CSV table of C-alpha atoms and ligand atoms in Angstrom, one decimal:
chain,number,residue,atom,x,y,z
A,1,MET,CA,0.0,0.0,0.0
A,2,ALA,CA,2.9,2.3,0.8
A,3,GLU,CA,4.1,1.7,-2.7
A,4,LEU,CA,0.7,2.8,-4.2
A,5,ASP,CA,0.7,5.9,-2.0
A,6,LYS,CA,4.0,7.0,-3.5
A,7,LEU,CA,2.7,6.4,-7.1
A,8,ILE,CA,-0.4,8.5,-6.3
A,9,ARG,CA,1.8,11.3,-5.0
A,10,ASP,CA,3.9,11.1,-8.2
A,11,TYR,CA,0.7,11.3,-10.1
A,12,ALA,CA,-0.5,14.4,-8.3
A,13,GLU,CA,2.9,16.0,-9.0
A,14,LEU,CA,2.7,15.1,-12.6
A,15,VAL,CA,-0.7,16.8,-13.1
A,16,ILE,CA,0.6,19.9,-11.4
A,17,ARG,CA,4.0,20.0,-13.1
A,18,SER,CA,3.2,18.6,-16.7
A,19,GLY,CA,-0.6,18.9,-16.6
A,20,VAL,CA,-1.2,22.6,-15.8
A,21,ASN,CA,2.4,23.3,-15.5
A,22,LEU,CA,1.8,25.6,-12.7
A,23,GLN,CA,3.9,28.8,-12.4
A,24,LYS,CA,4.9,30.8,-9.5
A,25,GLY,CA,2.4,33.3,-8.4
A,26,GLN,CA,-0.4,31.7,-10.4
A,27,ARG,CA,-3.8,30.7,-9.0
A,28,LEU,CA,-5.3,27.2,-9.3
A,29,SER,CA,-8.9,26.2,-9.5
A,30,ILE,CA,-9.5,22.5,-8.8
A,31,THR,CA,-12.7,20.8,-9.5
A,32,CYS,CA,-13.0,17.6,-7.7
A,33,PRO,CA,-15.6,15.2,-6.2
A,34,VAL,CA,-15.7,15.3,-2.4
A,35,GLU,CA,-15.1,11.5,-2.3
A,36,CYS,CA,-11.5,12.1,-4.0
A,37,ALA,CA,-10.6,15.0,-1.4
A,38,ASP,CA,-7.3,13.1,-0.7
A,39,PHE,CA,-6.1,13.4,-4.2
A,40,ALA,CA,-7.2,17.1,-4.4
A,41,ARG,CA,-5.1,17.7,-1.1
A,42,LEU,CA,-2.0,16.1,-2.8
A,43,CYS,CA,-2.5,18.3,-5.9
A,44,ALA,CA,-2.9,21.4,-3.7
A,45,ALA,CA,0.4,20.6,-1.8
A,46,ALA,CA,2.3,20.0,-5.1
A,47,ALA,CA,0.8,23.3,-6.3
A,48,TYR,CA,1.8,25.3,-3.3
A,49,GLU,CA,5.4,23.7,-3.5
A,50,ALA,CA,5.5,25.0,-7.1
A,51,GLY,CA,4.8,28.6,-5.8
A,52,CYS,CA,0.9,28.7,-6.3
A,53,ARG,CA,-0.6,31.9,-5.1
A,54,GLU,CA,-3.9,30.4,-4.0
A,55,VAL,CA,-5.7,27.1,-4.6
A,56,LEU,CA,-9.5,27.4,-5.0
A,57,MET,CA,-11.8,24.4,-4.7
A,58,ARG,CA,-14.9,23.7,-6.6
A,59,TRP,CA,-16.4,20.5,-5.0
A,60,ARG,CA,-18.6,18.1,-6.7
A,61,ASP,CA,-20.7,15.2,-5.6
A,62,ASP,CA,-22.6,12.7,-7.9
A,63,ASP,CA,-25.4,12.1,-5.3
A,64,LEU,CA,-26.0,15.9,-4.8
A,65,THR,CA,-26.0,16.6,-8.6
A,66,ARG,CA,-28.5,13.7,-9.1
A,67,MET,CA,-30.8,15.1,-6.3
A,68,LYS,CA,-30.7,18.5,-8.0
A,69,TYR,CA,-31.7,17.2,-11.4
A,70,LEU,CA,-34.5,15.1,-9.7
A,71,HIS,CA,-35.9,17.6,-7.2
A,72,ALA,CA,-34.8,21.2,-7.7
A,73,ASP,CA,-37.3,23.8,-9.1
A,74,ASP,CA,-37.8,23.5,-12.8
A,75,ASP,CA,-36.6,27.1,-13.7
A,76,ILE,CA,-33.3,26.4,-12.1
A,77,PHE,CA,-32.1,24.6,-15.2
A,78,ASP,CA,-32.3,27.8,-17.3
A,79,ILE,CA,-30.3,29.8,-14.8
A,80,VAL,CA,-26.6,30.2,-14.2
A,81,ASN,CA,-25.7,32.0,-11.1
A,82,SER,CA,-23.8,35.3,-11.5
A,83,TRP,CA,-21.0,34.3,-9.0
A,84,GLU,CA,-20.2,31.1,-11.1
A,85,ILE,CA,-19.8,33.3,-14.2
A,86,ASP,CA,-17.8,35.8,-12.3
A,87,TYR,CA,-15.6,33.2,-10.7
A,88,LEU,CA,-14.6,31.5,-14.1
A,89,ASN,CA,-14.4,34.8,-15.9
A,90,THR,CA,-12.1,36.4,-13.3
A,91,LEU,CA,-9.8,33.5,-13.0
A,92,SER,CA,-9.5,32.8,-16.8
A,93,GLY,CA,-9.0,36.5,-17.3
A,94,GLU,CA,-6.0,36.5,-15.0
A,95,GLY,CA,-4.5,33.4,-16.6
A,96,ALA,CA,-5.2,31.1,-13.7
A,97,ALA,CA,-4.8,27.3,-14.1
A,98,PHE,CA,-7.8,24.9,-14.1
A,99,LEU,CA,-7.5,21.3,-13.0
A,100,THR,CA,-10.5,19.0,-13.2
A,101,ILE,CA,-10.4,15.7,-11.4
A,102,HIS,CA,-13.0,13.5,-13.0
A,103,ALA,CA,-14.3,10.4,-11.2
A,104,GLU,CA,-17.9,10.4,-12.2
A,105,ASP,CA,-20.2,7.3,-11.8
A,106,PRO,CA,-20.9,6.7,-15.5
A,107,GLU,CA,-24.6,6.3,-14.8
A,108,SER,CA,-25.0,8.8,-12.0
A,109,LEU,CA,-27.8,10.6,-13.8
A,110,LYS,CA,-29.5,7.7,-15.5
A,111,GLY,CA,-33.3,8.2,-15.7
A,112,VAL,CA,-33.2,12.0,-14.9
A,113,ASP,CA,-35.4,14.2,-17.2
A,114,PRO,CA,-33.2,14.7,-20.3
A,115,ASP,CA,-34.9,18.0,-20.9
A,116,ARG,CA,-33.4,19.3,-17.6
A,117,LEU,CA,-30.0,18.2,-18.8
A,118,ARG,CA,-30.4,19.8,-22.1
A,119,ARG,CA,-31.5,23.1,-20.8
A,120,SER,CA,-28.9,23.2,-18.1
A,121,GLN,CA,-26.2,22.5,-20.8
A,122,ILE,CA,-27.6,25.2,-23.0
A,123,SER,CA,-27.8,27.9,-20.3
A,124,SER,CA,-24.3,27.3,-18.9
A,125,GLY,CA,-22.9,26.9,-22.5
A,126,LYS,CA,-24.2,30.4,-23.2
A,127,ALA,CA,-23.4,32.0,-19.9
A,128,LEU,CA,-19.8,30.6,-19.7
A,129,GLU,CA,-19.0,31.3,-23.3
A,130,THR,CA,-16.1,33.7,-22.4
A,131,TYR,CA,-14.5,31.2,-20.1
A,132,ARG,CA,-15.0,28.3,-22.5
A,133,ALA,CA,-13.5,30.1,-25.4
A,134,ARG,CA,-10.4,31.0,-23.4
A,135,LEU,CA,-9.8,27.4,-22.5
A,136,MET,CA,-10.6,26.1,-26.1
A,137,LYS,CA,-8.0,28.7,-27.3
A,138,SER,CA,-5.5,27.6,-24.5
A,139,GLU,CA,-5.3,31.2,-23.1
A,140,CYS,CA,-5.2,29.5,-19.7
A,141,PRO,CA,-3.5,26.2,-18.9
A,142,TRP,CA,-6.0,23.5,-17.9
A,143,CYS,CA,-5.8,19.7,-17.3
A,144,VAL,CA,-8.3,16.9,-16.9
A,145,CYS,CA,-7.2,13.8,-15.0
A,146,SER,CA,-9.0,11.0,-13.3
A,147,VAL,CA,-8.9,9.0,-10.0
A,148,PRO,CA,-11.1,6.2,-9.0
A,149,SER,CA,-14.3,6.8,-7.1
A,150,LYS,CA,-16.0,3.7,-5.7
A,151,ALA,CA,-19.0,3.9,-8.0
A,152,TRP,CA,-16.9,4.3,-11.1
A,153,ALA,CA,-14.5,1.5,-10.2
A,154,ALA,CA,-17.5,-0.8,-9.6
A,155,ALA,CA,-18.9,0.1,-13.0
A,156,VAL,CA,-15.7,-0.8,-14.7
A,157,PHE,CA,-15.0,-3.9,-12.7
A,158,PRO,CA,-18.3,-5.3,-11.6
A,159,GLU,CA,-16.9,-8.7,-10.9
A,160,LEU,CA,-14.4,-7.4,-8.2
A,161,SER,CA,-15.1,-6.3,-4.6
A,162,GLU,CA,-15.3,-2.5,-4.0
A,163,GLU,CA,-11.8,-2.4,-2.6
A,164,GLU,CA,-10.3,-4.6,-5.3
A,165,ALA,CA,-12.1,-2.6,-8.0
A,166,VAL,CA,-10.7,0.6,-6.7
A,167,ALA,CA,-7.1,-0.8,-6.5
A,168,ARG,CA,-7.3,-2.2,-10.0
A,169,LEU,CA,-8.6,1.0,-11.5
A,170,TRP,CA,-5.8,2.9,-9.8
A,171,LYS,CA,-3.4,0.4,-11.3
A,172,GLU,CA,-4.9,1.0,-14.8
A,173,ILE,CA,-4.9,4.7,-14.5
A,174,LEU,CA,-1.2,4.9,-13.4
A,175,THR,CA,0.0,2.6,-16.1
A,176,ALA,CA,-1.9,4.7,-18.7
A,177,CYS,CA,-0.2,7.8,-17.4
A,178,ARG,CA,3.1,6.2,-17.3
A,179,VAL,CA,3.5,6.6,-13.5
A,180,ASP,CA,5.8,3.6,-12.7
A,181,GLY,CA,7.8,4.5,-9.7
A,182,GLY,CA,10.6,6.1,-11.8
A,183,ASP,CA,10.6,9.9,-12.8
A,184,ALA,CA,6.9,10.3,-13.8
A,185,VAL,CA,7.6,13.8,-15.2
A,186,GLN,CA,10.5,12.5,-17.5
A,187,ASN,CA,8.4,9.5,-18.6
A,188,TRP,CA,5.7,11.9,-19.6
A,189,ARG,CA,8.1,14.1,-21.5
A,190,ASP,CA,9.3,11.0,-23.5
A,191,HIS,CA,5.8,10.1,-24.3
A,192,VAL,CA,5.1,13.8,-25.4
A,193,ASN,CA,8.1,13.6,-27.8
A,194,GLU,CA,6.7,10.4,-29.4
A,195,VAL,CA,3.4,11.9,-30.0
A,196,ARG,CA,5.1,14.9,-31.5
A,197,GLY,CA,6.7,12.5,-34.2
A,198,HIS,CA,3.2,11.6,-35.3
A,199,MET,CA,2.1,15.2,-35.5
A,200,GLU,CA,5.1,16.3,-37.5
A,201,PHE,CA,4.5,13.6,-40.1
A,202,LEU,CA,0.9,14.6,-40.5
A,203,ASN,CA,1.6,18.2,-40.6
A,204,LYS,CA,4.3,17.7,-43.3
A,205,CYS,CA,1.7,15.7,-45.4
A,206,ASN,CA,-0.8,18.5,-45.1
A,207,PHE,CA,-3.7,16.2,-46.3
A,208,ARG,CA,-6.6,17.6,-48.1
A,209,THR,CA,-8.9,14.5,-47.3
A,210,LEU,CA,-8.8,11.5,-45.1
A,211,ARG,CA,-10.8,8.3,-46.1
A,212,TYR,CA,-11.8,6.0,-43.4
A,213,LYS,CA,-13.0,2.3,-43.7
A,214,ASN,CA,-13.5,-0.8,-41.5
A,215,ALA,CA,-15.6,-3.9,-41.2
A,216,ALA,CA,-17.7,-2.3,-38.3
A,217,GLY,CA,-19.2,-0.2,-41.1
A,218,THR,CA,-17.4,3.1,-40.9
A,219,ASP,CA,-17.1,4.4,-44.4
A,220,VAL,CA,-16.5,8.1,-44.5
A,221,THR,CA,-14.4,10.8,-46.2
A,222,VAL,CA,-13.6,14.2,-44.5
A,223,ASP,CA,-11.7,17.2,-45.7
A,224,LEU,CA,-9.3,19.2,-43.5
A,225,PRO,CA,-9.4,23.0,-43.7
A,226,GLU,CA,-6.8,25.0,-45.4
A,227,GLY,CA,-4.0,25.9,-43.0
A,228,HIS,CA,-5.0,23.2,-40.4
A,229,TYR,CA,-2.4,21.7,-38.2
A,230,TRP,CA,-2.3,18.5,-36.0
A,231,GLY,CA,-2.0,19.0,-32.3
A,232,GLY,CA,-1.5,16.6,-29.4
A,233,ALA,CA,-0.1,15.9,-25.9
A,234,GLU,CA,0.9,19.5,-25.2
A,235,GLU,CA,-0.5,23.0,-25.9
A,236,LYS,CA,1.1,26.4,-25.5
A,237,ALA,CA,-0.8,28.7,-22.9
A,238,GLY,CA,-1.2,32.4,-23.5
A,239,THR,CA,1.7,32.9,-21.1
A,240,GLY,CA,4.0,30.9,-23.3
A,241,VAL,CA,4.3,27.8,-21.0
A,242,MET,CA,3.5,24.4,-22.4
A,243,PHE,CA,0.8,22.3,-20.6
A,244,SER,CA,-0.8,18.9,-21.1
A,245,PRO,CA,-4.6,19.4,-21.1
A,246,ASN,CA,-5.3,15.6,-20.7
A,247,ILE,CA,-3.4,13.1,-18.6
A,248,PRO,CA,-3.3,10.5,-20.0
A,249,THR,CA,-3.4,11.2,-23.7
A,250,GLU,CA,-2.4,9.3,-26.8
A,251,GLU,CA,-4.2,11.3,-29.5
A,252,VAL,CA,-3.2,13.6,-32.3
A,253,PHE,CA,-6.0,15.7,-33.6
A,254,THR,CA,-7.2,18.4,-35.8
A,255,LEU,CA,-10.5,19.9,-36.9
A,256,PRO,CA,-12.6,18.7,-40.0
A,257,LYS,CA,-13.8,21.2,-42.6
A,258,LYS,CA,-17.4,21.7,-41.4
A,259,ASP,CA,-19.5,20.8,-44.4
A,260,SER,CA,-17.1,18.2,-46.0
A,261,MET,CA,-17.8,14.9,-44.2
A,262,ASN,CA,-19.9,12.2,-46.0
A,263,GLY,CA,-20.6,8.6,-45.2
A,264,THR,CA,-21.3,6.5,-42.2
A,265,LEU,CA,-19.6,6.5,-38.8
A,266,VAL,CA,-20.1,3.4,-36.6
A,267,ALA,CA,-19.1,3.6,-32.9
A,268,THR,CA,-16.8,0.8,-31.6
A,269,LYS,CA,-17.1,1.6,-27.9
A,270,PRO,CA,-20.1,2.7,-25.7
A,271,LEU,CA,-20.1,6.4,-24.8
A,272,SER,CA,-20.7,7.7,-21.3
A,273,TYR,CA,-22.5,11.0,-21.7
A,274,ASN,CA,-24.1,13.2,-19.1
A,275,GLY,CA,-24.4,10.5,-16.6
A,276,SER,CA,-25.9,7.9,-19.1
A,277,VAL,CA,-24.3,5.2,-21.2
A,278,ILE,CA,-25.1,5.1,-25.0
A,279,GLU,CA,-24.4,1.8,-26.8
A,280,GLY,CA,-24.3,0.4,-30.3
A,281,PHE,CA,-24.7,3.6,-32.1
A,282,SER,CA,-23.9,5.0,-35.6
A,283,PHE,CA,-24.4,8.3,-37.6
A,284,LYS,CA,-25.1,8.9,-41.2
A,285,VAL,CA,-23.4,12.1,-42.3
A,286,LYS,CA,-24.2,14.3,-45.4
A,287,ASP,CA,-22.2,17.4,-46.2
A,288,GLY,CA,-20.9,17.5,-42.7
A,289,ARG,CA,-24.2,17.2,-41.0
A,290,ILE,CA,-25.5,14.3,-38.9
A,291,VAL,CA,-28.7,13.4,-40.8
A,292,GLU,CA,-29.5,10.0,-39.0
A,293,VAL,CA,-28.8,8.8,-35.6
A,294,HIS,CA,-29.1,5.1,-34.4
A,295,ALA,CA,-28.3,3.6,-31.0
A,296,ASP,CA,-29.3,0.2,-29.4
A,297,LYS,CA,-29.3,1.9,-26.1
A,298,GLY,CA,-29.8,5.6,-25.2
A,299,GLU,CA,-30.9,6.7,-28.6
A,300,ASP,CA,-33.0,9.6,-27.3
A,301,ILE,CA,-30.1,10.9,-25.2
A,302,LEU,CA,-27.9,10.7,-28.2
A,303,LYS,CA,-30.4,12.5,-30.4
A,304,ASP,CA,-30.7,15.2,-27.8
A,305,ALA,CA,-27.0,15.5,-27.7
A,306,VAL,CA,-26.5,16.2,-31.4
A,307,SER,CA,-29.4,18.8,-31.4
A,308,VAL,CA,-28.5,21.1,-28.5
A,309,ASP,CA,-27.7,23.6,-31.1
A,310,GLU,CA,-27.0,23.9,-34.8
A,311,GLY,CA,-23.3,23.1,-34.5
A,312,ALA,CA,-23.9,20.0,-32.4
A,313,SER,CA,-24.9,18.1,-35.5
A,314,TYR,CA,-21.6,19.0,-37.3
A,315,PHE,CA,-18.2,17.8,-36.3
A,316,GLY,CA,-15.4,19.5,-34.4
A,317,GLU,CA,-12.5,17.1,-34.0
A,318,VAL,CA,-10.7,14.3,-36.0
A,319,ALA,CA,-8.4,12.3,-33.8
A,320,LEU,CA,-6.0,9.5,-34.3
A,321,VAL,CA,-5.0,6.9,-31.7
A,322,ALA,CA,-3.1,3.7,-32.5
A,323,TYR,CA,-5.1,0.5,-31.7
A,324,ASP,CA,-1.9,-0.7,-29.9
A,325,SER,CA,-1.9,2.3,-27.5
A,326,PRO,CA,-1.4,1.1,-23.8
A,327,ILE,CA,-5.0,2.1,-22.9
A,328,SER,CA,-6.4,0.0,-25.8
A,329,ARG,CA,-4.1,-2.9,-25.0
A,330,SER,CA,-5.3,-2.9,-21.4
A,331,GLY,CA,-8.6,-4.1,-22.9
A,332,VAL,CA,-10.5,-2.1,-20.1
A,333,LEU,CA,-13.6,-0.3,-21.0
A,334,PHE,CA,-13.3,2.8,-18.6
A,335,LEU,CA,-16.7,4.3,-19.4
A,336,ASN,CA,-14.9,7.6,-19.1
A,337,THR,CA,-14.0,9.5,-22.2
A,338,LEU,CA,-10.6,10.7,-21.0
A,339,PHE,CA,-9.5,7.2,-21.2
A,340,ASP,CA,-11.7,5.6,-23.9
A,341,GLU,CA,-10.9,8.3,-26.4
A,342,ASN,CA,-7.3,7.5,-25.9
A,343,ALA,CA,-7.9,3.9,-26.8
A,344,SER,CA,-9.4,4.5,-30.1
A,345,CYS,CA,-9.5,6.8,-33.1
A,346,HIS,CA,-12.4,9.1,-32.7
A,347,PHE,CA,-14.4,12.1,-33.9
A,348,ALA,CA,-16.2,14.7,-31.8
A,349,PHE,CA,-19.4,16.3,-32.7
A,350,GLY,CA,-19.8,20.1,-31.7
A,351,GLU,CA,-17.2,22.8,-31.1
A,352,ALA,CA,-13.9,22.6,-32.9
A,353,TYR,CA,-10.5,23.5,-31.6
A,354,PRO,CA,-9.1,26.3,-33.7
A,355,ASN,CA,-6.2,24.2,-35.0
A,356,ILE,CA,-5.6,26.6,-37.9
A,357,ILE,CA,-2.2,28.3,-38.3
A,358,GLY,CA,-2.6,32.0,-37.3
A,359,ALA,CA,-6.0,31.4,-35.8
A,360,GLU,CA,-5.0,33.8,-32.8
A,361,ASP,CA,-5.0,36.7,-35.4
A,362,MET,CA,-8.1,35.6,-37.3
A,363,SER,CA,-11.7,36.9,-36.7
A,364,GLU,CA,-14.5,34.6,-35.9
A,365,GLU,CA,-15.8,35.1,-39.5
A,366,GLU,CA,-12.4,34.1,-41.0
A,367,LEU,CA,-12.3,31.0,-38.9
A,368,LEU,CA,-15.9,30.0,-39.9
A,369,ALA,CA,-15.0,30.7,-43.6
A,370,ARG,CA,-12.2,28.1,-43.3
A,371,GLY,CA,-14.8,25.6,-42.1
A,372,MET,CA,-14.5,25.6,-38.3
A,373,ASN,CA,-17.6,24.5,-36.4
A,374,THR,CA,-18.9,26.2,-33.3
A,375,SER,CA,-21.3,24.8,-30.6
A,376,ILE,CA,-21.8,24.9,-27.0
A,377,THR,CA,-21.1,21.2,-26.9
A,378,HIS,CA,-18.1,18.9,-27.8
A,379,VAL,CA,-18.5,15.2,-27.4
A,380,ASP,CA,-15.8,12.6,-28.5
A,381,PHE,CA,-17.0,9.2,-29.6
A,382,MET,CA,-14.9,6.2,-30.6
A,383,ILE,CA,-14.7,4.6,-34.1
A,384,GLY,CA,-11.3,2.9,-34.0
A,385,SER,CA,-10.9,-0.9,-34.5
A,386,GLU,CA,-8.0,-3.3,-35.2
A,387,ASP,CA,-8.8,-3.3,-38.9
A,388,LEU,CA,-9.3,0.4,-39.4
A,389,GLU,CA,-7.8,1.8,-42.6
A,390,ILE,CA,-7.2,5.5,-43.0
A,391,THR,CA,-5.8,6.9,-46.2
A,392,GLY,CA,-4.7,10.5,-46.6
A,393,ILE,CA,-5.1,12.3,-50.0
A,394,THR,CA,-2.8,15.2,-50.6
A,395,HIS,CA,-3.6,18.4,-52.4
A,396,ASP,CA,-1.9,17.0,-55.6
A,397,GLY,CA,-3.9,13.8,-55.4
A,398,ARG,CA,-1.4,11.5,-54.0
A,399,GLU,CA,-2.7,8.7,-51.6
A,400,ILE,CA,-0.6,8.0,-48.5
A,401,PRO,CA,-1.4,5.3,-46.0
A,402,VAL,CA,-2.0,6.9,-42.6
A,403,PHE,CA,-3.6,3.9,-40.7
A,404,ARG,CA,-3.3,0.1,-41.7
A,405,ASN,CA,-4.7,-2.5,-39.3
A,406,GLY,CA,-5.6,0.0,-36.8
A,407,ASN,CA,-2.2,1.5,-36.3
A,408,PHE,CA,-0.1,4.3,-37.7
A,409,ALA,CA,1.2,3.2,-41.0
A,410,PHE,CA,4.3,5.4,-40.9
B,501,ZN,ZN1,-10.1,13.8,-28.6
B,502,ZN,ZN1,-12.5,16.0,-27.9
């Protein structure tokens, strides 16, 4: 157990040093479930050690959130409190760091009124637009990481006892994050460099189109915008420091050209979304827009998700992950997008990251003209498989294998 305690401390240090890369004099906002307070304390300690000016806590609790959706007055779901807006705008305006510790029970909101979820998402999407845009543009450093909660661990490992499930989930998380008792920060740096190799190849190719195909039924082509670039593992904050928005991460990603995608996308993993699990789903896409939605389980929730606004039915992310990535090889279905998206090639519907060269100096209209999608939502879903083939087509019509048998072909 003492061994595990040390690894967990290393992990907390990793999310502070490489995740948000906290700088002296900077404030840190931590969002964390109360059940995981021990881990939040380790993060706060690591942050103060790095010279943090102040750690501010936003506590969460699955049970209280569920109670609110079941019992609060109905008009509450159309309101965002002014102090919440003020908190996030003030901190993001001063360049504070934002750490989210995610440990949600994947089915914590099962059965609550989907209309309440949808309205609450729309109202906070609108009210927190400034804050969200600052994070999407990496003006502030932010990081999402995960630690086991009892309910989440039990959902992932239903065959184990509660204690065994939590221990096993810790082991899987730490392995995925390359926290192995050695120098976790250095391990992470080595990993970031490997991801950078994939990015550089894709950026050099500057593909016009990607074509996807596998036996599960995905058969789709998508164009990439003029001036797009592939990112991954690290981002540069407004202050110039590098940070890792997701720990763990395996993906390299860019944005699709909004109206260019055509074909069928078939999910290869269930999706945990807003406290419900959606299974066996697929999209038919025409000129970039989702025109048909099917799901064996959770179809209504998925249909709501792609219609929260106009941009929700278009795509905002194209991401590549090797089928042989450590998370994929673990064979564990985490029911948590931070992990499952990093086990598989995926797309996201909704808001795009502005991965266009010179985007900082472009107006919203210019970015939209390049084909960037905007929305209040952004949801990753997984389509990778061991037989996935992706072929890149360059502007002069050359075809270059990008993925063969589920893995990078270069
Ligand atoms: Zn992604
Ligand atoms: Zn995403």
